[in-house]
Coordinates of N, CA and C in Angstrom, one line a residue:
X1 N -15.2 8.4 10.7 CA -14.7 8.0 9.4 C -14.3 6.5 9.5
X2 N -14.6 5.7 8.5 CA -14.3 4.3 8.5 C -13.3 4.0 7.3
X3 N -12.1 3.5 7.7 CA -11.2 3.2 6.6 C -11.0 1.6 6.6
X4 N -11.3 1.1 5.4 CA -11.1 -0.4 5.2 C -9.6 -0.6 4.9
X5 N -9.0 -1.4 5.7 CA -7.5 -1.6 5.6 C -7.3 -3.0 5.1
X6 N -7.1 -3.1 3.8 CA -7.0 -4.4 3.1 C -5.6 -4.9 3.0
X7 N -5.3 -6.0 3.6 CA -4.0 -6.7 3.4 C -4.3 -7.8 2.4
X8 N -3.8 -7.7 1.1 CA -4.2 -8.7 0.1 C -3.4 -10.0 0.1
X9 N -2.5 -10.2 1.1 CA -1.9 -11.5 1.2 C -2.7 -12.2 2.3
X10 N -2.3 -13.4 2.7 CA -3.1 -14.2 3.6 C -2.6 -14.3 5.0
X11 N -1.7 -13.4 5.3 CA -1.1 -13.3 6.7 C -1.9 -12.4 7.6
X12 N -2.8 -13.1 8.4 CA -3.6 -12.3 9.4 C -2.7 -11.6 10.4
X13 N -1.6 -12.2 10.7 CA -0.6 -11.5 11.7 C -0.1 -10.2 11.1
X14 N 0.3 -10.2 9.8 CA 0.7 -8.9 9.3 C -0.5 -7.9 9.2
X15 N -1.7 -8.4 8.9 CA -2.8 -7.5 8.9 C -3.0 -6.8 10.3
X16 N -3.0 -7.6 11.3 CA -3.2 -7.0 12.6 C -2.1 -6.1 13.1
X17 N -0.8 -6.5 12.7 CA 0.3 -5.6 13.0 C 0.2 -4.3 12.4
X18 N -0.1 -4.3 11.1 CA -0.3 -3.0 10.3 C -1.5 -2.2 10.8
X19 N -2.6 -2.9 11.2 CA -3.7 -2.2 11.7 C -3.4 -1.5 13.0
X20 N -2.6 -2.1 13.8 CA -2.2 -1.5 15.1 C -1.4 -0.2 14.9
X21 N -0.5 -0.2 13.9 CA 0.2 1.0 13.6 C -0.7 2.0 13.0
X22 N -1.7 1.6 12.2 CA -2.6 2.5 11.6 C -3.5 3.2 12.6
X23 N -3.9 2.4 13.6 CA -4.8 3.0 14.7 C -4.0 4.0 15.5
X24 N -2.7 3.8 15.7 CA -1.9 4.6 16.5 C -1.7 6.0 15.9
X25 N -1.8 6.1 14.6 CA -1.6 7.4 13.9 C -2.9 8.0 13.4
X26 N -4.0 7.3 13.4 CA -5.2 7.8 12.8 C -5.9 8.8 13.7
X27 N -6.7 9.6 13.1 CA -7.5 10.6 13.9 C -8.4 9.9 14.9
X28 N -8.7 10.6 16.0 CA -9.6 9.9 17.0 C -10.9 9.4 16.5
X29 N -11.4 10.1 15.4 CA -12.7 9.7 14.9 C -12.6 8.8 13.7
X30 N -11.4 8.2 13.5 CA -11.2 7.3 12.4 C -11.3 5.8 12.9
X31 N -12.1 5.0 12.3 CA -12.1 3.6 12.6 C -11.4 2.8 11.6
X32 N -10.4 2.1 12.0 CA -9.6 1.2 11.1 C -10.2 -0.2 11.1
X33 N -10.7 -0.6 9.9 CA -11.3 -1.9 9.8 C -10.4 -2.9 9.0
X34 N -9.6 -3.7 9.7 CA -8.7 -4.6 9.0 C -9.4 -5.8 8.3
X35 N -8.8 -6.1 7.1 CA -9.4 -7.3 6.4 C -8.2 -8.0 5.7
X36 N -8.2 -9.3 5.6 CA -7.1 -10.1 5.0 C -7.7 -10.9 3.9
X37 N -6.8 -11.0 2.8 CA -7.2 -11.7 1.6 C -7.6 -13.2 2.0
X38 N -8.7 -13.7 1.3 CA -9.1 -15.1 1.6 C -8.3 -16.1 0.8
X39 N -7.6 -15.7 -0.2 CA -6.8 -16.6 -1.0 C -5.5 -15.9 -1.5
X40 N -4.6 -16.7 -2.0 CA -3.4 -16.2 -2.5 C -2.2 -16.5 -1.7
X41 N -1.1 -15.8 -1.9 CA 0.2 -16.1 -1.3 C 0.2 -15.6 0.2
X42 N 1.0 -16.3 1.0 CA 1.2 -15.9 2.4 C 1.8 -14.5 2.4
X43 N 2.8 -14.3 1.5 CA 3.4 -13.0 1.4 C 3.8 -12.8 -0.1
X44 N 3.7 -11.6 -0.6 CA 4.0 -11.4 -2.0 C 5.5 -11.3 -2.3
X45 N 5.9 -12.1 -3.2 CA 7.3 -12.2 -3.5 C 7.6 -12.2 -5.0
X46 N 6.6 -12.0 -5.8 CA 6.8 -12.0 -7.3 C 5.6 -11.3 -8.0
X47 N 5.8 -11.0 -9.3 CA 4.7 -10.4 -10.1 C 3.5 -11.3 -10.1
X48 N 3.7 -12.7 -10.1 CA 2.6 -13.6 -10.1 C 1.8 -13.5 -8.9
X49 N 2.5 -13.6 -7.7 CA 1.7 -13.5 -6.4 C 1.1 -12.1 -6.3
X50 N 1.7 -11.1 -6.8 CA 1.1 -9.7 -6.8 C -0.2 -9.7 -7.6
X51 N -0.2 -10.4 -8.8 CA -1.4 -10.4 -9.6 C -2.5 -11.1 -8.9
X52 N -2.2 -12.2 -8.2 CA -3.3 -12.9 -7.4 C -3.8 -11.9 -6.3
X53 N -2.9 -11.2 -5.7 CA -3.2 -10.3 -4.6 C -4.2 -9.2 -5.2
X54 N -4.0 -8.8 -6.4 CA -4.9 -7.8 -7.0 C -6.3 -8.3 -7.0
X55 N -6.5 -9.6 -7.4 CA -7.8 -10.2 -7.3 C -8.3 -10.2 -5.9
X56 N -7.4 -10.5 -5.0 CA -7.9 -10.6 -3.6 C -8.3 -9.2 -3.0
X57 N -7.7 -8.2 -3.5 CA -8.1 -6.8 -3.1 C -9.6 -6.6 -3.5
X58 N -9.9 -6.9 -4.8 CA -11.2 -6.7 -5.3 C -12.2 -7.5 -4.6
X59 N -11.9 -8.8 -4.3 CA -12.8 -9.7 -3.6 C -13.0 -9.2 -2.2
X60 N -12.0 -8.8 -1.5 CA -12.1 -8.3 -0.1 C -13.0 -7.1 -0.1
X61 N -12.8 -6.2 -1.0 CA -13.6 -5.0 -1.0 C -15.0 -5.3 -1.2
X62 N -15.3 -6.2 -2.2 CA -16.7 -6.6 -2.5 C -17.4 -7.2 -1.2
X63 N -16.6 -7.9 -0.4 CA -17.2 -8.5 0.8 C -17.3 -7.6 2.0
X64 N -16.3 -6.7 2.1 CA -16.1 -5.9 3.4 C -16.3 -4.4 3.2
X65 N -16.5 -4.0 2.0 CA -16.4 -2.5 1.7 C -17.6 -1.7 2.1
X66 N -18.8 -2.3 2.4 CA -20.0 -1.6 2.7 C -19.7 -0.6 3.9
X67 N -20.1 0.7 3.7 CA -19.9 1.6 4.7 C -18.6 2.3 4.9
X68 N -17.6 1.8 4.1 CA -16.3 2.4 4.2 C -16.3 3.8 3.6
X69 N -15.5 4.8 4.2 CA -15.4 6.1 3.6 C -14.1 6.2 2.7
X70 N -13.2 5.3 2.8 CA -12.0 5.1 2.0 C -11.4 3.8 2.2
X71 N -10.6 3.4 1.3 CA -9.9 2.1 1.3 C -8.4 2.3 1.3
X72 N -7.7 1.6 2.1 CA -6.2 1.5 2.1 C -5.8 0.1 1.7
X73 N -5.0 0.1 0.6 CA -4.4 -1.2 0.2 C -3.1 -1.4 1.0
X74 N -3.1 -2.3 1.9 CA -2.0 -2.4 2.9 C -1.0 -3.4 2.4
X75 N -0.4 -3.1 1.2 CA 0.7 -3.9 0.6 C 1.5 -2.9 -0.2
X76 N 2.8 -2.8 0.0 CA 3.6 -1.9 -0.7 C 3.8 -2.5 -2.1
X77 N 3.4 -1.7 -3.1 CA 3.3 -2.2 -4.5 C 1.9 -2.1 -5.0
X78 N 1.0 -1.9 -4.0 CA -0.4 -1.6 -4.3 C -1.1 -2.5 -5.3
X79 N -1.1 -3.8 -5.2 CA -1.8 -4.7 -6.1 C -3.3 -4.3 -6.2
X80 N -3.8 -4.2 -7.4 CA -5.2 -4.0 -7.6 C -5.6 -2.5 -7.4
X81 N -4.6 -1.6 -7.3 CA -4.9 -0.2 -7.0 C -5.8 0.4 -8.1
X82 N -5.4 0.4 -9.3 CA -6.2 1.0 -10.4 C -7.5 0.4 -10.6
X83 N -7.5 -1.0 -10.5 CA -8.8 -1.7 -10.7 C -9.8 -1.3 -9.6
X84 N -9.4 -1.3 -8.4 CA -10.3 -1.0 -7.3 C -10.7 0.5 -7.4
X85 N -9.8 1.3 -7.8 CA -10.2 2.8 -7.9 C -11.3 3.0 -8.9
X86 N -11.2 2.1 -10.0 CA -12.3 2.2 -11.0 C -13.6 1.6 -10.4
X87 N -13.5 0.6 -9.6 CA -14.7 -0.1 -9.2 C -15.4 0.5 -8.0
X88 N -14.6 1.1 -7.0 CA -15.1 1.6 -5.8 C -15.7 2.9 -5.9
X89 N -16.7 3.2 -5.1 CA -17.3 4.5 -5.0 C -16.7 5.4 -4.0
X90 N -15.6 5.0 -3.4 CA -14.9 5.8 -2.4 C -13.5 5.9 -2.7
X91 N -12.7 6.8 -2.1 CA -11.3 6.9 -2.5 C -10.5 5.6 -2.1
X92 N -9.6 5.3 -3.0 CA -8.7 4.1 -2.8 C -7.3 4.6 -2.7
X93 N -6.6 4.3 -1.6 CA -5.2 4.8 -1.4 C -4.3 3.6 -1.3
X94 N -3.2 3.6 -2.0 CA -2.2 2.5 -1.9 C -1.1 3.0 -1.0
X95 N -0.5 2.1 -0.2 CA 0.7 2.5 0.6 C 1.8 3.0 -0.3
X96 N 2.1 2.4 -1.4 CA 3.2 2.8 -2.2 C 3.0 4.1 -2.9
X97 N 1.8 4.3 -3.5 CA 1.5 5.5 -4.2 C 1.5 6.7 -3.2
X98 N 0.9 6.5 -2.0 CA 0.8 7.6 -1.1 C 2.2 8.0 -0.6
X99 N 3.0 7.0 -0.3 CA 4.4 7.2 0.2 C 5.3 7.9 -0.9
X100 N 5.1 7.5 -2.1 CA 5.9 8.1 -3.2 C 5.5 9.5 -3.4
X101 N 4.3 9.8 -3.5 CA 3.8 11.2 -3.6 C 4.3 12.1 -2.5
X102 N 4.2 11.5 -1.2 CA 4.6 12.3 -0.1 C 6.1 12.5 -0.2
X103 N 6.9 11.5 -0.5 CA 8.3 11.7 -0.6 C 8.7 12.7 -1.7
X104 N 8.0 12.7 -2.8 CA 8.3 13.7 -3.9 C 8.1 15.1 -3.4
X105 N 7.3 15.3 -2.4 CA 7.1 16.7 -1.9 C 8.2 17.1 -0.9
X106 N 9.0 16.2 -0.5 CA 10.0 16.4 0.6 C 11.4 16.6 0.0
X107 N 11.5 16.3 -1.3 CA 12.9 16.5 -1.9 C 12.8 16.2 -3.4
X108 N 13.9 16.5 -4.1 CA 14.0 16.3 -5.5 C 14.0 14.8 -5.9
X109 N 14.7 14.0 -5.1 CA 14.8 12.6 -5.4 C 14.4 11.8 -4.1
X110 N 13.7 10.7 -4.3 CA 13.5 9.8 -3.1 C 13.9 8.4 -3.4
X111 N 14.2 7.6 -2.4 CA 14.6 6.2 -2.5 C 13.6 5.4 -1.8
X112 N 13.5 4.1 -2.2 CA 12.6 3.1 -1.5 C 13.6 2.0 -0.9
X113 N 13.4 1.7 0.3 CA 14.1 0.6 1.0 C 13.0 -0.4 1.4
X114 N 13.2 -1.7 1.0 CA 12.2 -2.7 1.3 C 12.9 -4.1 1.5
X115 N 12.2 -5.1 1.9 CA 12.7 -6.4 2.1 C 12.3 -7.3 0.9
X116 N 13.3 -8.1 0.4 CA 13.0 -9.1 -0.6 C 13.6 -8.6 -2.0
X117 N 14.6 -9.4 -2.5 CA 15.3 -8.9 -3.7 C 14.3 -8.7 -4.9
X118 N 13.3 -9.5 -5.0 CA 12.4 -9.5 -6.2 C 11.7 -8.1 -6.3
X119 N 11.6 -7.4 -5.2 CA 10.8 -6.2 -5.2 C 11.5 -5.0 -5.9
X120 N 12.8 -5.1 -6.2 CA 13.5 -4.0 -6.8 C 12.9 -3.7 -8.2
X121 N 12.9 -4.6 -9.1 CA 12.3 -4.2 -10.4 C 10.8 -4.0 -10.4
X122 N 10.1 -4.7 -9.5 CA 8.7 -4.6 -9.4 C 8.3 -3.1 -9.0
X123 N 9.1 -2.6 -8.0 CA 8.8 -1.3 -7.6 C 9.3 -0.2 -8.6
X124 N 10.3 -0.5 -9.3 CA 10.7 0.5 -10.4 C 9.6 0.6 -11.4
X125 N 9.0 -0.6 -11.7 CA 7.8 -0.6 -12.7 C 6.6 0.2 -12.1
X126 N 6.4 0.0 -10.8 CA 5.3 0.7 -10.2 C 5.5 2.2 -10.2
X127 N 6.7 2.6 -9.8 CA 6.9 4.1 -9.8 C 6.8 4.7 -11.2
X128 N 7.2 3.9 -12.2 CA 6.9 4.4 -13.6 C 5.5 4.5 -13.9
X129 N 4.7 3.5 -13.4 CA 3.2 3.5 -13.7 C 2.5 4.7 -13.1
X130 N 3.0 5.3 -11.9 CA 2.4 6.4 -11.3 C 3.1 7.7 -11.7
X131 N 4.0 7.6 -12.7 CA 4.6 8.8 -13.3 C 5.7 9.5 -12.5
X132 N 6.4 8.8 -11.6 CA 7.4 9.4 -10.8 C 8.8 8.9 -11.0
X133 N 9.0 8.3 -12.1 CA 10.4 7.7 -12.4 C 11.5 8.7 -12.3
X134 N 11.2 9.9 -12.8 CA 12.3 11.0 -12.7 C 12.6 11.4 -11.3
X135 N 11.7 11.1 -10.4 CA 12.0 11.5 -9.0 C 12.6 10.3 -8.2
X136 N 12.7 9.2 -8.8 CA 13.2 8.0 -8.0 C 14.7 7.9 -8.1
X137 N 15.3 8.0 -6.9 CA 16.8 7.9 -6.8 C 17.2 6.4 -6.9
X138 N 16.4 5.5 -6.5 CA 16.7 4.1 -6.6 C 15.8 3.3 -5.6
X139 N 15.8 2.0 -5.8 CA 15.2 1.0 -4.9 C 16.3 0.2 -4.3
X140 N 16.4 0.1 -3.0 CA 17.4 -0.7 -2.3 C 16.6 -1.8 -1.5
X141 N 17.1 -3.0 -1.6 CA 16.5 -4.1 -0.9 C 17.4 -4.8 0.1
X142 N 16.9 -5.3 1.1 CA 17.6 -6.2 2.0 C 17.2 -7.6 1.8
X143 N 18.0 -8.6 2.2 CA 17.7 -10.0 1.8 C 16.4 -10.5 2.5
X144 N 16.2 -10.3 3.8 CA 15.0 -10.8 4.4 C 13.7 -10.2 3.7
X145 N 12.7 -11.0 3.7 CA 11.4 -10.5 3.2 C 10.7 -9.7 4.2
X146 N 9.7 -8.9 3.9 CA 9.0 -8.1 4.8 C 8.4 -9.0 5.9
X147 N 8.0 -10.2 5.6 CA 7.4 -11.1 6.6 C 8.5 -11.5 7.6
X148 N 9.7 -11.8 7.1 CA 10.8 -12.1 8.0 C 11.2 -11.0 8.9
X149 N 11.2 -9.8 8.3 CA 11.5 -8.6 9.1 C 10.4 -8.4 10.2
X150 N 9.2 -8.6 9.9 CA 8.1 -8.4 10.9 C 8.2 -9.4 12.0
X151 N 8.7 -10.6 11.7 CA 8.8 -11.7 12.7 C 10.0 -11.4 13.6
X152 N 11.0 -10.7 13.2 CA 12.2 -10.4 14.0 C 12.7 -9.0 13.7
X153 N 12.0 -7.9 14.0 CA 12.4 -6.6 13.6 C 13.8 -6.2 14.2
X154 N 14.1 -6.6 15.4 CA 15.3 -6.2 16.0 C 16.5 -6.6 15.2
X155 N 16.4 -7.8 14.6 CA 17.5 -8.3 13.8 C 17.7 -7.5 12.5
X156 N 16.7 -6.9 12.0 CA 16.7 -6.2 10.7 C 17.1 -4.7 10.8
X157 N 17.0 -4.1 12.0 CA 17.1 -2.7 12.2 C 18.4 -2.1 11.7
X158 N 19.5 -2.8 12.1 CA 20.8 -2.3 11.6 C 21.0 -2.3 10.1
X159 N 20.5 -3.4 9.5 CA 20.6 -3.6 8.1 C 19.8 -2.5 7.4
X160 N 18.6 -2.3 7.8 CA 17.7 -1.3 7.2 C 18.3 0.1 7.4
X161 N 18.9 0.4 8.5 CA 19.5 1.7 8.7 C 20.7 1.9 7.7
X162 N 21.5 0.9 7.6 CA 22.7 1.0 6.7 C 22.3 1.2 5.3
X163 N 21.2 0.5 4.8 CA 20.8 0.6 3.5 C 20.2 2.0 3.2
X164 N 19.4 2.5 4.2 CA 18.9 3.9 4.1 C 20.1 4.9 3.9
X165 N 21.1 4.7 4.7 CA 22.3 5.6 4.6 C 22.9 5.5 3.2
X166 N 23.0 4.3 2.7 CA 23.6 4.1 1.4 C 22.7 4.8 0.3
X167 N 21.4 4.7 0.5 CA 20.5 5.4 -0.5 C 20.7 6.9 -0.5
X168 N 21.0 7.4 0.7 CA 21.3 8.9 0.8 C 22.7 9.2 0.2
X169 N 23.7 8.5 0.6 CA 25.1 8.8 0.3 C 25.4 8.5 -1.2
X170 N 24.9 7.3 -1.7 CA 25.3 6.9 -3.0 C 24.3 7.2 -4.1
X171 N 23.0 7.2 -3.7 CA 21.9 7.4 -4.7 C 21.5 8.9 -4.7
X172 N 21.8 9.6 -3.7 CA 21.4 11.0 -3.6 C 20.0 11.3 -3.2
X173 N 19.4 10.4 -2.4 CA 18.0 10.5 -2.0 C 17.9 11.6 -1.0
X174 N 16.9 12.5 -1.3 CA 16.5 13.6 -0.4 C 15.5 13.1 0.6
X175 N 14.8 12.0 0.4 CA 13.9 11.3 1.3 C 13.9 9.8 1.0
X176 N 13.6 9.1 2.1 CA 13.6 7.6 1.9 C 12.3 7.0 2.5
X177 N 11.8 6.1 1.8 CA 10.6 5.4 2.2 C 11.0 4.0 2.7
X178 N 10.5 3.6 3.9 CA 10.5 2.2 4.3 C 9.3 1.5 3.8
X179 N 9.4 0.7 2.8 CA 8.2 0.1 2.1 C 8.0 -1.3 2.5
X180 N 6.7 -1.6 2.8 CA 6.3 -2.9 3.1 C 5.5 -3.0 4.4
X181 N 4.4 -3.7 4.4 CA 3.6 -3.8 5.7 C 4.5 -4.4 6.8
X182 N 5.4 -5.3 6.5 CA 6.2 -5.8 7.5 C 7.2 -4.9 8.1
X183 N 7.4 -3.7 7.5 CA 8.3 -2.7 8.0 C 7.6 -1.6 8.7
X184 N 6.3 -1.7 8.8 CA 5.5 -0.6 9.4 C 6.0 -0.4 10.9
X185 N 6.1 0.8 11.3 CA 6.5 1.1 12.6 C 8.0 1.2 12.9
X186 N 8.8 0.8 11.9 CA 10.3 0.8 12.1 C 10.9 2.1 11.7
X187 N 10.3 2.9 10.9 CA 10.9 4.2 10.5 C 11.2 5.1 11.7
X188 N 10.3 5.1 12.7 CA 10.6 6.0 13.8 C 11.7 5.5 14.7
X189 N 12.0 4.2 14.5 CA 13.1 3.7 15.4 C 14.5 3.9 14.8
X190 N 14.6 4.2 13.5 CA 15.9 4.5 12.9 C 16.0 5.9 12.3
X191 N 14.9 6.7 12.4 CA 14.9 8.0 11.8 C 16.0 8.9 12.3
X192 N 16.3 8.9 13.5 CA 17.4 9.7 14.1 C 18.7 9.5 13.5
X193 N 18.9 8.3 12.9 CA 20.2 7.9 12.3 C 20.3 8.2 10.8
X194 N 19.1 8.6 10.2 CA 19.1 8.8 8.8 C 18.9 10.3 8.6
X195 N 19.8 11.0 7.8 CA 19.8 12.5 7.8 C 18.9 13.1 6.8
X196 N 17.9 12.4 6.3 CA 16.8 12.9 5.5 C 15.5 12.4 6.0
X197 N 14.3 13.0 5.5 CA 13.0 12.4 6.0 C 12.9 11.0 5.7
X198 N 12.4 10.2 6.7 CA 12.2 8.8 6.5 C 10.7 8.5 6.7
X199 N 10.1 7.9 5.7 CA 8.7 7.8 5.6 C 8.2 6.4 6.0
X200 N 7.3 6.3 6.9 CA 6.6 5.0 7.2 C 5.4 4.9 6.2
X201 N 5.4 3.8 5.5 CA 4.3 3.7 4.4 C 2.9 3.6 4.9
X202 N 2.7 3.0 6.1 CA 1.4 2.9 6.7 C 0.9 4.3 7.1
X203 N 1.8 5.1 7.8 CA 1.5 6.4 8.2 C 1.1 7.3 7.0
X204 N 1.9 7.2 5.9 CA 1.6 8.0 4.7 C 0.2 7.7 4.2
X205 N -0.1 6.4 4.1 CA -1.4 5.9 3.5 C -2.6 6.3 4.4
X206 N -2.4 6.2 5.7 CA -3.6 6.6 6.6 C -3.8 8.1 6.5
X207 N -2.7 8.9 6.5 CA -2.9 10.3 6.4 C -3.6 10.7 5.1
X208 N -3.2 10.1 4.0 CA -3.7 10.4 2.7 C -5.2 10.0 2.6
X209 N -5.5 8.8 3.1 CA -6.8 8.3 3.1 C -7.8 9.2 3.9
X210 N -7.4 9.6 5.0 CA -8.2 10.5 5.8 C -8.4 11.8 5.1
X211 N -7.4 12.3 4.5 CA -7.6 13.6 3.7 C -8.5 13.4 2.5
X212 N -8.3 12.3 1.8 CA -9.2 12.0 0.6 C -10.7 11.8 1.0
X213 N -10.9 11.2 2.2 CA -12.2 10.9 2.6 C -13.0 12.2 3.0
X214 N -12.2 13.2 3.4 CA -12.8 14.4 3.9 C -12.9 15.5 2.8
X215 N -12.4 15.2 1.6 CA -12.4 16.2 0.5 C -13.8 16.6 0.1
X216 N -14.7 15.7 0.2 CA -16.1 16.0 -0.3 C -16.3 15.9 -1.8
X217 N -15.4 15.1 -2.5 CA -15.5 15.0 -3.9 C -16.3 13.7 -4.2
X218 N -16.9 13.6 -5.4 CA -17.7 12.5 -5.7 C -16.9 11.5 -6.6
X219 N -17.4 10.3 -6.7 CA -16.8 9.3 -7.6 C -16.9 9.7 -9.1
X220 N -15.8 9.5 -9.8 CA -15.8 9.9 -11.2 C -16.9 9.2 -12.0
X221 N -17.6 10.0 -12.8 CA -18.7 9.4 -13.6 C -18.3 9.4 -15.1
X222 N -17.1 9.9 -15.3 CA -16.5 9.9 -16.7 C -15.0 9.8 -16.6
X223 N -14.4 9.4 -17.7 CA -13.0 9.3 -17.7 C -12.5 7.8 -17.4
X224 N -11.2 7.6 -17.2 CA -10.7 6.3 -17.1 C -11.0 5.6 -15.8
X225 N -11.4 6.4 -14.8 CA -11.7 5.7 -13.5 C -13.2 5.8 -13.2
X226 N -14.0 6.0 -14.2 CA -15.4 5.8 -14.0 C -15.7 4.3 -14.0
X227 N -16.8 3.9 -13.3 CA -17.1 2.4 -13.2 C -17.3 1.9 -14.6
X228 N -16.7 0.7 -14.9 CA -16.9 0.1 -16.2 C -18.3 -0.4 -16.5
X229 N -18.6 -0.8 -17.7 CA -19.9 -1.4 -18.0 C -20.0 -2.7 -17.4
X230 N -21.3 -3.0 -16.9 CA -21.5 -4.3 -16.3 C -21.2 -5.5 -17.3
X231 N -20.7 -6.6 -16.8 CA -20.3 -7.7 -17.6 C -20.6 -9.0 -16.9
X232 N -21.0 -10.0 -17.6 CA -21.3 -11.3 -17.0 C -20.0 -11.9 -16.6
X233 N -20.0 -12.7 -15.5 CA -18.8 -13.3 -14.9 C -19.0 -14.8 -14.7
X234 N -17.9 -15.5 -14.4 CA -18.0 -16.9 -14.1 C -16.9 -17.3 -13.1
X235 N -17.2 -17.9 -12.0 CA -16.2 -18.5 -11.1 C -15.8 -17.5 -10.0
X236 N -16.3 -16.3 -10.0 CA -15.9 -15.3 -9.0 C -16.8 -15.5 -7.7
X237 N -16.4 -15.0 -6.6 CA -17.2 -15.0 -5.4 C -18.5 -14.2 -5.7
X238 N -19.6 -14.5 -5.0 CA -20.8 -13.9 -5.2 C -20.8 -12.4 -5.1
X239 N -20.1 -11.9 -4.0 CA -20.1 -10.4 -3.9 C -19.3 -9.7 -5.0
X240 N -18.2 -10.3 -5.4 CA -17.4 -9.6 -6.5 C -18.2 -9.8 -7.8
X241 N -18.8 -10.9 -8.1 CA -19.6 -11.0 -9.3 C -20.7 -10.0 -9.3
X242 N -21.4 -9.8 -8.2 CA -22.5 -8.8 -8.1 C -22.0 -7.4 -8.5
X243 N -20.8 -7.0 -8.0 CA -20.2 -5.7 -8.4 C -19.9 -5.6 -9.9
X244 N -19.2 -6.6 -10.4 CA -18.9 -6.5 -11.8 C -20.1 -6.6 -12.8
X245 N -21.1 -7.3 -12.3 CA -22.3 -7.5 -13.1 C -23.3 -6.3 -12.9
X246 N -22.9 -5.4 -12.1 CA -23.8 -4.2 -11.9 C -25.0 -4.4 -11.0
X247 N -25.0 -5.6 -10.3 CA -26.1 -5.9 -9.4 C -26.0 -5.3 -8.0
X248 N -24.8 -4.8 -7.7 CA -24.5 -4.2 -6.4 C -23.7 -2.9 -6.7
X249 N -24.0 -1.9 -6.0 CA -23.3 -0.6 -6.1 C -22.4 -0.4 -4.9
X250 N -21.3 0.4 -5.1 CA -20.4 0.7 -4.1 C -20.6 2.1 -3.5

């Protein structure tokens, strides 16, 4: 099985770090193929940079998606998730969506803990978009960005642990998600100190992608996630233009 692991920001370091975690939990027969966005923000910190990242997801899939059995969008917030799910002929799994659905099976309410203040309202909007607002206990953020946490995880561990405990004690979370590619691999390091299930977003996404790839279901040919009608384009990369214009199939 081949999983295309798309980091839609431009940090190759984060891509490789996340891919390393992904490989450590993937099945022996799963190949993790990492890919990094060719343009956009170094790290996503706003709705604007997330919108650009959505374009980068589509562009990266158009370039690198041949032969993939499923795609993982390796950015918590899942930029481009619905658009790529419409375009791709294979399952598309986002780290945030996979983690939220997993958390919702482990308790009545879940919380998200992530890096970067701007992500609070953005993730509340995302959870609403996937229909899980009533299951969300809250979104808690720490001041460093995910990229900062990835650069010095030891410095962030105590803060992340404290915020997870606050989400449990004050927000009533029955499960907590550590969200963000930069936080991958940290859940197992503080899980013993958090009295509810603590979910690593990369692990959740890989597990769900492997399951989706082996379900044996076909691409939707009708409904809102069927491939859209071909349309002429201008200014896009040649591979993405070919997909949107119907000259290349996924």
